[in-house]
PDB file of N, CA, C and O in Angstrom:
ATOM      1  N   MET A   1     -22.434 -42.161  14.466  1.00 84.00           N
ATOM      2  CA  MET A   1     -22.566 -42.794  13.177  1.00 84.00           C
ATOM      3  C   MET A   1     -21.702 -44.044  13.081  1.00 84.00           C
ATOM      4  O   MET A   1     -21.886 -44.836  12.176  1.00 84.00           O
ATOM      5  N   SER A   2     -20.797 -44.216  14.005  1.00 93.00           N
ATOM      6  CA  SER A   2     -19.935 -45.392  13.937  1.00 93.00           C
ATOM      7  C   SER A   2     -20.523 -46.591  14.676  1.00 93.00           C
ATOM      8  O   SER A   2     -20.023 -47.706  14.521  1.00 93.00           O
ATOM      9  N   LEU A   3     -21.581 -46.387  15.439  1.00 92.00           N
ATOM     10  CA  LEU A   3     -22.152 -47.495  16.204  1.00 92.00           C
ATOM     11  C   LEU A   3     -22.628 -48.660  15.333  1.00 92.00           C
ATOM     12  O   LEU A   3     -22.393 -49.819  15.700  1.00 92.00           O
ATOM     13  N   PRO A   4     -23.280 -48.422  14.185  1.00 87.00           N
ATOM     14  CA  PRO A   4     -23.653 -49.579  13.358  1.00 87.00           C
ATOM     15  C   PRO A   4     -22.446 -50.383  12.869  1.00 87.00           C
ATOM     16  O   PRO A   4     -22.500 -51.615  12.812  1.00 87.00           O
ATOM     17  N   ALA A   5     -21.361 -49.703  12.555  1.00 88.00           N
ATOM     18  CA  ALA A   5     -20.165 -50.414  12.100  1.00 88.00           C
ATOM     19  C   ALA A   5     -19.543 -51.216  13.239  1.00 88.00           C
ATOM     20  O   ALA A   5     -19.091 -52.352  13.034  1.00 88.00           O
ATOM     21  N   ILE A   6     -19.535 -50.662  14.439  1.00 93.00           N
ATOM     22  CA  ILE A   6     -19.002 -51.387  15.588  1.00 93.00           C
ATOM     23  C   ILE A   6     -19.883 -52.592  15.900  1.00 93.00           C
ATOM     24  O   ILE A   6     -19.393 -53.685  16.176  1.00 93.00           O
ATOM     25  N   ALA A   7     -21.196 -52.389  15.846  1.00 91.00           N
ATOM     26  CA  ALA A   7     -22.124 -53.499  16.091  1.00 91.00           C
ATOM     27  C   ALA A   7     -21.956 -54.583  15.035  1.00 91.00           C
ATOM     28  O   ALA A   7     -22.011 -55.785  15.348  1.00 91.00           O
ATOM     29  N   ALA A   8     -21.749 -54.192  13.794  1.00 91.00           N
ATOM     30  CA  ALA A   8     -21.540 -55.179  12.727  1.00 91.00           C
ATOM     31  C   ALA A   8     -20.251 -55.957  12.965  1.00 91.00           C
ATOM     32  O   ALA A   8     -20.211 -57.171  12.737  1.00 91.00           O
ATOM     33  N   GLY A   9     -19.215 -55.292  13.426  1.00 92.00           N
ATOM     34  CA  GLY A   9     -17.965 -55.992  13.728  1.00 92.00           C
ATOM     35  C   GLY A   9     -18.127 -56.985  14.863  1.00 92.00           C
ATOM     36  O   GLY A   9     -17.622 -58.109  14.806  1.00 92.00           O
ATOM     37  N   ALA A  10     -18.855 -56.583  15.900  1.00 94.00           N
ATOM     38  CA  ALA A  10     -19.102 -57.494  17.021  1.00 94.00           C
ATOM     39  C   ALA A  10     -19.967 -58.662  16.573  1.00 94.00           C
ATOM     40  O   ALA A  10     -19.731 -59.810  16.964  1.00 94.00           O
ATOM     41  N   ALA A  11     -20.978 -58.395  15.754  1.00 94.00           N
ATOM     42  CA  ALA A  11     -21.845 -59.469  15.261  1.00 94.00           C
ATOM     43  C   ALA A  11     -21.066 -60.429  14.370  1.00 94.00           C
ATOM     44  O   ALA A  11     -21.333 -61.635  14.375  1.00 94.00           O
ATOM     45  N   THR A  12     -20.107 -59.915  13.627  1.00 95.00           N
ATOM     46  CA  THR A  12     -19.294 -60.769  12.765  1.00 95.00           C
ATOM     47  C   THR A  12     -18.495 -61.764  13.593  1.00 95.00           C
ATOM     48  O   THR A  12     -18.377 -62.931  13.228  1.00 95.00           O
ATOM     49  N   GLN A  13     -17.971 -61.306  14.716  1.00 95.00           N
ATOM     50  CA  GLN A  13     -17.196 -62.208  15.570  1.00 95.00           C
ATOM     51  C   GLN A  13     -18.074 -63.283  16.193  1.00 95.00           C
ATOM     52  O   GLN A  13     -17.644 -64.411  16.381  1.00 95.00           O
ATOM     53  N   HIS A  14     -19.319 -62.937  16.520  1.00 95.00           N
ATOM     54  CA  HIS A  14     -20.196 -63.889  17.194  1.00 95.00           C
ATOM     55  C   HIS A  14     -20.947 -64.800  16.225  1.00 95.00           C
ATOM     56  O   HIS A  14     -21.154 -65.977  16.516  1.00 95.00           O
ATOM     57  N   TYR A  15     -21.391 -64.256  15.092  1.00 96.00           N
ATOM     58  CA  TYR A  15     -22.275 -65.003  14.198  1.00 96.00           C
ATOM     59  C   TYR A  15     -21.672 -65.330  12.842  1.00 96.00           C
ATOM     60  O   TYR A  15     -22.269 -66.068  12.078  1.00 96.00           O
ATOM     61  N   GLY A  16     -20.561 -64.736  12.503  1.00 96.00           N
ATOM     62  CA  GLY A  16     -19.949 -64.959  11.205  1.00 96.00           C
ATOM     63  C   GLY A  16     -20.275 -63.822  10.246  1.00 96.00           C
ATOM     64  O   GLY A  16     -21.243 -63.078  10.427  1.00 96.00           O
ATOM     65  N   LEU A  17     -19.466 -63.701   9.220  1.00 95.00           N
ATOM     66  CA  LEU A  17     -19.588 -62.591   8.282  1.00 95.00           C
ATOM     67  C   LEU A  17     -20.887 -62.642   7.486  1.00 95.00           C
ATOM     68  O   LEU A  17     -21.564 -61.630   7.307  1.00 95.00           O
ATOM     69  N   ARG A  18     -21.267 -63.812   7.022  1.00 96.00           N
ATOM     70  CA  ARG A  18     -22.467 -63.924   6.186  1.00 96.00           C
ATOM     71  C   ARG A  18     -23.720 -63.517   6.964  1.00 96.00           C
ATOM     72  O   ARG A  18     -24.518 -62.709   6.498  1.00 96.00           O
ATOM     73  N   THR A  19     -23.898 -64.049   8.155  1.00 95.00           N
ATOM     74  CA  THR A  19     -25.083 -63.739   8.959  1.00 95.00           C
ATOM     75  C   THR A  19     -25.098 -62.262   9.354  1.00 95.00           C
ATOM     76  O   THR A  19     -26.142 -61.611   9.287  1.00 95.00           O
ATOM     77  N   ALA A  20     -23.953 -61.741   9.744  1.00 95.00           N
ATOM     78  CA  ALA A  20     -23.878 -60.328  10.121  1.00 95.00           C
ATOM     79  C   ALA A  20     -24.172 -59.425   8.924  1.00 95.00           C
ATOM     80  O   ALA A  20     -24.854 -58.405   9.070  1.00 95.00           O
ATOM     81  N   SER A  21     -23.704 -59.812   7.747  1.00 95.00           N
ATOM     82  CA  SER A  21     -23.966 -59.018   6.545  1.00 95.00           C
ATOM     83  C   SER A  21     -25.442 -59.012   6.186  1.00 95.00           C
ATOM     84  O   SER A  21     -26.000 -57.972   5.834  1.00 95.00           O
ATOM     85  N   TYR A  22     -26.078 -60.170   6.297  1.00 96.00           N
ATOM     86  CA  TYR A  22     -27.517 -60.245   6.013  1.00 96.00           C
ATOM     87  C   TYR A  22     -28.315 -59.406   7.010  1.00 96.00           C
ATOM     88  O   TYR A  22     -29.246 -58.707   6.631  1.00 96.00           O
ATOM     89  N   ALA A  23     -27.951 -59.491   8.266  1.00 93.00           N
ATOM     90  CA  ALA A  23     -28.651 -58.718   9.291  1.00 93.00           C
ATOM     91  C   ALA A  23     -28.445 -57.224   9.072  1.00 93.00           C
ATOM     92  O   ALA A  23     -29.388 -56.424   9.198  1.00 93.00           O
ATOM     93  N   TYR A  24     -27.237 -56.821   8.739  1.00 92.00           N
ATOM     94  CA  TYR A  24     -26.937 -55.406   8.497  1.00 92.00           C
ATOM     95  C   TYR A  24     -27.710 -54.897   7.282  1.00 92.00           C
ATOM     96  O   TYR A  24     -28.304 -53.820   7.315  1.00 92.00           O
ATOM     97  N   ALA A  25     -27.738 -55.680   6.228  1.00 93.00           N
ATOM     98  CA  ALA A  25     -28.457 -55.278   5.016  1.00 93.00           C
ATOM     99  C   ALA A  25     -29.959 -55.224   5.265  1.00 93.00           C
ATOM    100  O   ALA A  25     -30.642 -54.308   4.774  1.00 93.00           O
ATOM    101  N   THR A  26     -30.473 -56.167   6.036  1.00 94.00           N
ATOM    102  CA  THR A  26     -31.896 -56.155   6.360  1.00 94.00           C
ATOM    103  C   THR A  26     -32.247 -54.917   7.179  1.00 94.00           C
ATOM    104  O   THR A  26     -33.245 -54.243   6.913  1.00 94.00           O
ATOM    105  N   GLY A  27     -31.420 -54.614   8.149  1.00 91.00           N
ATOM    106  CA  GLY A  27     -31.639 -53.402   8.947  1.00 91.00           C
ATOM    107  C   GLY A  27     -31.549 -52.142   8.110  1.00 91.00           C
ATOM    108  O   GLY A  27     -32.338 -51.207   8.288  1.00 91.00           O
ATOM    109  N   ALA A  28     -30.612 -52.130   7.174  1.00 91.00           N
ATOM    110  CA  ALA A  28     -30.462 -50.960   6.303  1.00 91.00           C
ATOM    111  C   ALA A  28     -31.650 -50.811   5.362  1.00 91.00           C
ATOM    112  O   ALA A  28     -31.964 -49.704   4.927  1.00 91.00           O
ATOM    113  N   ALA A  29     -32.341 -51.888   5.046  1.00 94.00           N
ATOM    114  CA  ALA A  29     -33.523 -51.821   4.186  1.00 94.00           C
ATOM    115  C   ALA A  29     -34.789 -51.513   4.982  1.00 94.00           C
ATOM    116  O   ALA A  29     -35.690 -50.829   4.486  1.00 94.00           O
ATOM    117  N   VAL A  30     -34.865 -52.007   6.209  1.00 96.00           N
ATOM    118  CA  VAL A  30     -36.070 -51.820   7.022  1.00 96.00           C
ATOM    119  C   VAL A  30     -36.196 -50.382   7.528  1.00 96.00           C
ATOM    120  O   VAL A  30     -37.305 -49.833   7.567  1.00 96.00           O
ATOM    121  N   LEU A  31     -35.105 -49.768   7.901  1.00 93.00           N
ATOM    122  CA  LEU A  31     -35.167 -48.410   8.458  1.00 93.00           C
ATOM    123  C   LEU A  31     -35.754 -47.384   7.487  1.00 93.00           C
ATOM    124  O   LEU A  31     -36.650 -46.626   7.877  1.00 93.00           O
ATOM    125  N   PRO A  32     -35.328 -47.315   6.226  1.00 94.00           N
ATOM    126  CA  PRO A  32     -35.962 -46.360   5.314  1.00 94.00           C
ATOM    127  C   PRO A  32     -37.421 -46.697   5.020  1.00 94.00           C
ATOM    128  O   PRO A  32     -38.246 -45.792   4.851  1.00 94.00           O
ATOM    129  N   ALA A  33     -37.748 -47.984   4.983  1.00 95.00           N
ATOM    130  CA  ALA A  33     -39.138 -48.371   4.765  1.00 95.00           C
ATOM    131  C   ALA A  33     -40.007 -47.912   5.937  1.00 95.00           C
ATOM    132  O   ALA A  33     -41.117 -47.409   5.737  1.00 95.00           O
ATOM    133  N   ALA A  34     -39.512 -48.067   7.152  1.00 96.00           N
ATOM    134  CA  ALA A  34     -40.253 -47.616   8.332  1.00 96.00           C
ATOM    135  C   ALA A  34     -40.380 -46.099   8.347  1.00 96.00           C
ATOM    136  O   ALA A  34     -41.432 -45.557   8.706  1.00 96.00           O
ATOM    137  N   ALA A  35     -39.327 -45.404   7.950  1.00 95.00           N
ATOM    138  CA  ALA A  35     -39.390 -43.947   7.893  1.00 95.00           C
ATOM    139  C   ALA A  35     -40.399 -43.480   6.857  1.00 95.00           C
ATOM    140  O   ALA A  35     -41.158 -42.534   7.089  1.00 95.00           O
ATOM    141  N   GLY A  36     -40.433 -44.140   5.710  1.00 95.00           N
ATOM    142  CA  GLY A  36     -41.412 -43.797   4.678  1.00 95.00           C
ATOM    143  C   GLY A  36     -42.834 -44.062   5.140  1.00 95.00           C
ATOM    144  O   GLY A  36     -43.742 -43.258   4.890  1.00 95.00           O
ATOM    145  N   ALA A  37     -43.047 -45.174   5.836  1.00 94.00           N
ATOM    146  CA  ALA A  37     -44.376 -45.480   6.362  1.00 94.00           C
ATOM    147  C   ALA A  37     -44.798 -44.450   7.408  1.00 94.00           C
ATOM    148  O   ALA A  37     -45.950 -44.009   7.425  1.00 94.00           O
ATOM    149  N   ALA A  38     -43.883 -44.052   8.268  1.00 93.00           N
ATOM    150  CA  ALA A  38     -44.197 -43.047   9.287  1.00 93.00           C
ATOM    151  C   ALA A  38     -44.498 -41.696   8.646  1.00 93.00           C
ATOM    152  O   ALA A  38     -45.410 -40.983   9.083  1.00 93.00           O
ATOM    153  N   LEU A  39     -43.762 -41.349   7.620  1.00 93.00           N
ATOM    154  CA  LEU A  39     -44.003 -40.092   6.924  1.00 93.00           C
ATOM    155  C   LEU A  39     -45.366 -40.103   6.243  1.00 93.00           C
ATOM    156  O   LEU A  39     -46.120 -39.127   6.322  1.00 93.00           O
ATOM    157  N   THR A  40     -45.695 -41.205   5.604  1.00 91.00           N
ATOM    158  CA  THR A  40     -46.998 -41.324   4.953  1.00 91.00           C
ATOM    159  C   THR A  40     -48.124 -41.242   5.974  1.00 91.00           C
ATOM    160  O   THR A  40     -49.124 -40.557   5.751  1.00 91.00           O
ATOM    161  N   ALA A  41     -47.958 -41.917   7.091  1.00 89.00           N
ATOM    162  CA  ALA A  41     -48.984 -41.897   8.134  1.00 89.00           C
ATOM    163  C   ALA A  41     -49.143 -40.499   8.719  1.00 89.00           C
ATOM    164  O   ALA A  41     -50.267 -40.055   8.978  1.00 89.00           O
ATOM    165  N   SER A  42     -48.049 -39.792   8.912  1.00 86.00           N
ATOM    166  CA  SER A  42     -48.151 -38.444   9.492  1.00 86.00           C
ATOM    167  C   SER A  42     -48.781 -37.470   8.506  1.00 86.00           C
ATOM    168  O   SER A  42     -49.492 -36.559   8.913  1.00 86.00           O
ATOM    169  N   ARG A  43     -48.556 -37.655   7.235  1.00 83.00           N
ATOM    170  CA  ARG A  43     -49.163 -36.763   6.242  1.00 83.00           C
ATOM    171  C   ARG A  43     -50.662 -37.011   6.113  1.00 83.00           C
ATOM    172  O   ARG A  43     -51.417 -36.105   5.817  1.00 83.00           O
ATOM    173  N   ARG A  44     -51.086 -38.235   6.343  1.00 77.00           N
ATOM    174  CA  ARG A  44     -52.509 -38.533   6.279  1.00 77.00           C
ATOM    175  C   ARG A  44     -53.262 -37.964   7.480  1.00 77.00           C
ATOM    176  O   ARG A  44     -54.439 -37.665   7.379  1.00 77.00           O
ATOM    177  N   GLN A  45     -52.608 -37.817   8.612  1.00 69.00           N
ATOM    178  CA  GLN A  45     -53.243 -37.320   9.811  1.00 69.00           C
ATOM    179  C   GLN A  45     -53.410 -35.800   9.770  1.00 69.00           C
ATOM    180  O   GLN A  45     -54.287 -35.252  10.445  1.00 69.00           O
ATOM    181  N   ILE A  46     -52.580 -35.118   9.036  1.00 63.00           N
ATOM    182  CA  ILE A  46     -52.640 -33.659   8.940  1.00 63.00           C
ATOM    183  C   ILE A  46     -53.784 -33.287   7.997  1.00 63.00           C
ATOM    184  O   ILE A  46     -53.804 -33.690   6.834  1.00 63.00           O
ATOM    185  N   LYS A  47     -54.727 -32.521   8.506  1.00 65.00           N
ATOM    186  CA  LYS A  47     -55.863 -32.096   7.684  1.00 65.00           C
ATOM    187  C   LYS A  47     -55.642 -30.640   7.277  1.00 65.00           C
ATOM    188  O   LYS A  47     -55.229 -29.826   8.092  1.00 65.00           O
ATOM    189  N   PRO A  48     -55.903 -30.330   6.027  1.00 65.00           N
ATOM    190  CA  PRO A  48     -55.685 -28.941   5.575  1.00 65.00           C
ATOM    191  C   PRO A  48     -56.648 -27.973   6.290  1.00 65.00           C
ATOM    192  O   PRO A  48     -57.803 -28.277   6.518  1.00 65.00           O
ATOM    193  N   ALA A  49     -56.119 -26.815   6.619  1.00 65.00           N
ATOM    194  CA  ALA A  49     -56.932 -25.786   7.263  1.00 65.00           C
ATOM    195  C   ALA A  49     -57.786 -25.101   6.212  1.00 65.00           C
ATOM    196  O   ALA A  49     -57.353 -24.828   5.091  1.00 65.00           O
ATOM    197  N   ARG A  50     -59.030 -24.781   6.564  1.00 66.00           N
ATOM    198  CA  ARG A  50     -59.917 -24.110   5.608  1.00 66.00           C
ATOM    199  C   ARG A  50     -60.272 -22.746   6.089  1.00 66.00           C
ATOM    200  O   ARG A  50     -60.370 -22.333   7.117  1.00 66.00           O
TER     201      ARG A  50
END
């Protein structure tokens, strides 16, 4: 769980705080959206048994 924080620290040194913060926030927003899309897609593929 500490890998994102370490990656953000390394990105801050290379790209600056503002760019690293935007990238971190974008990643934090994209991951739940992708998980929700995958969940929706998997629920549509499951057909109820009759």
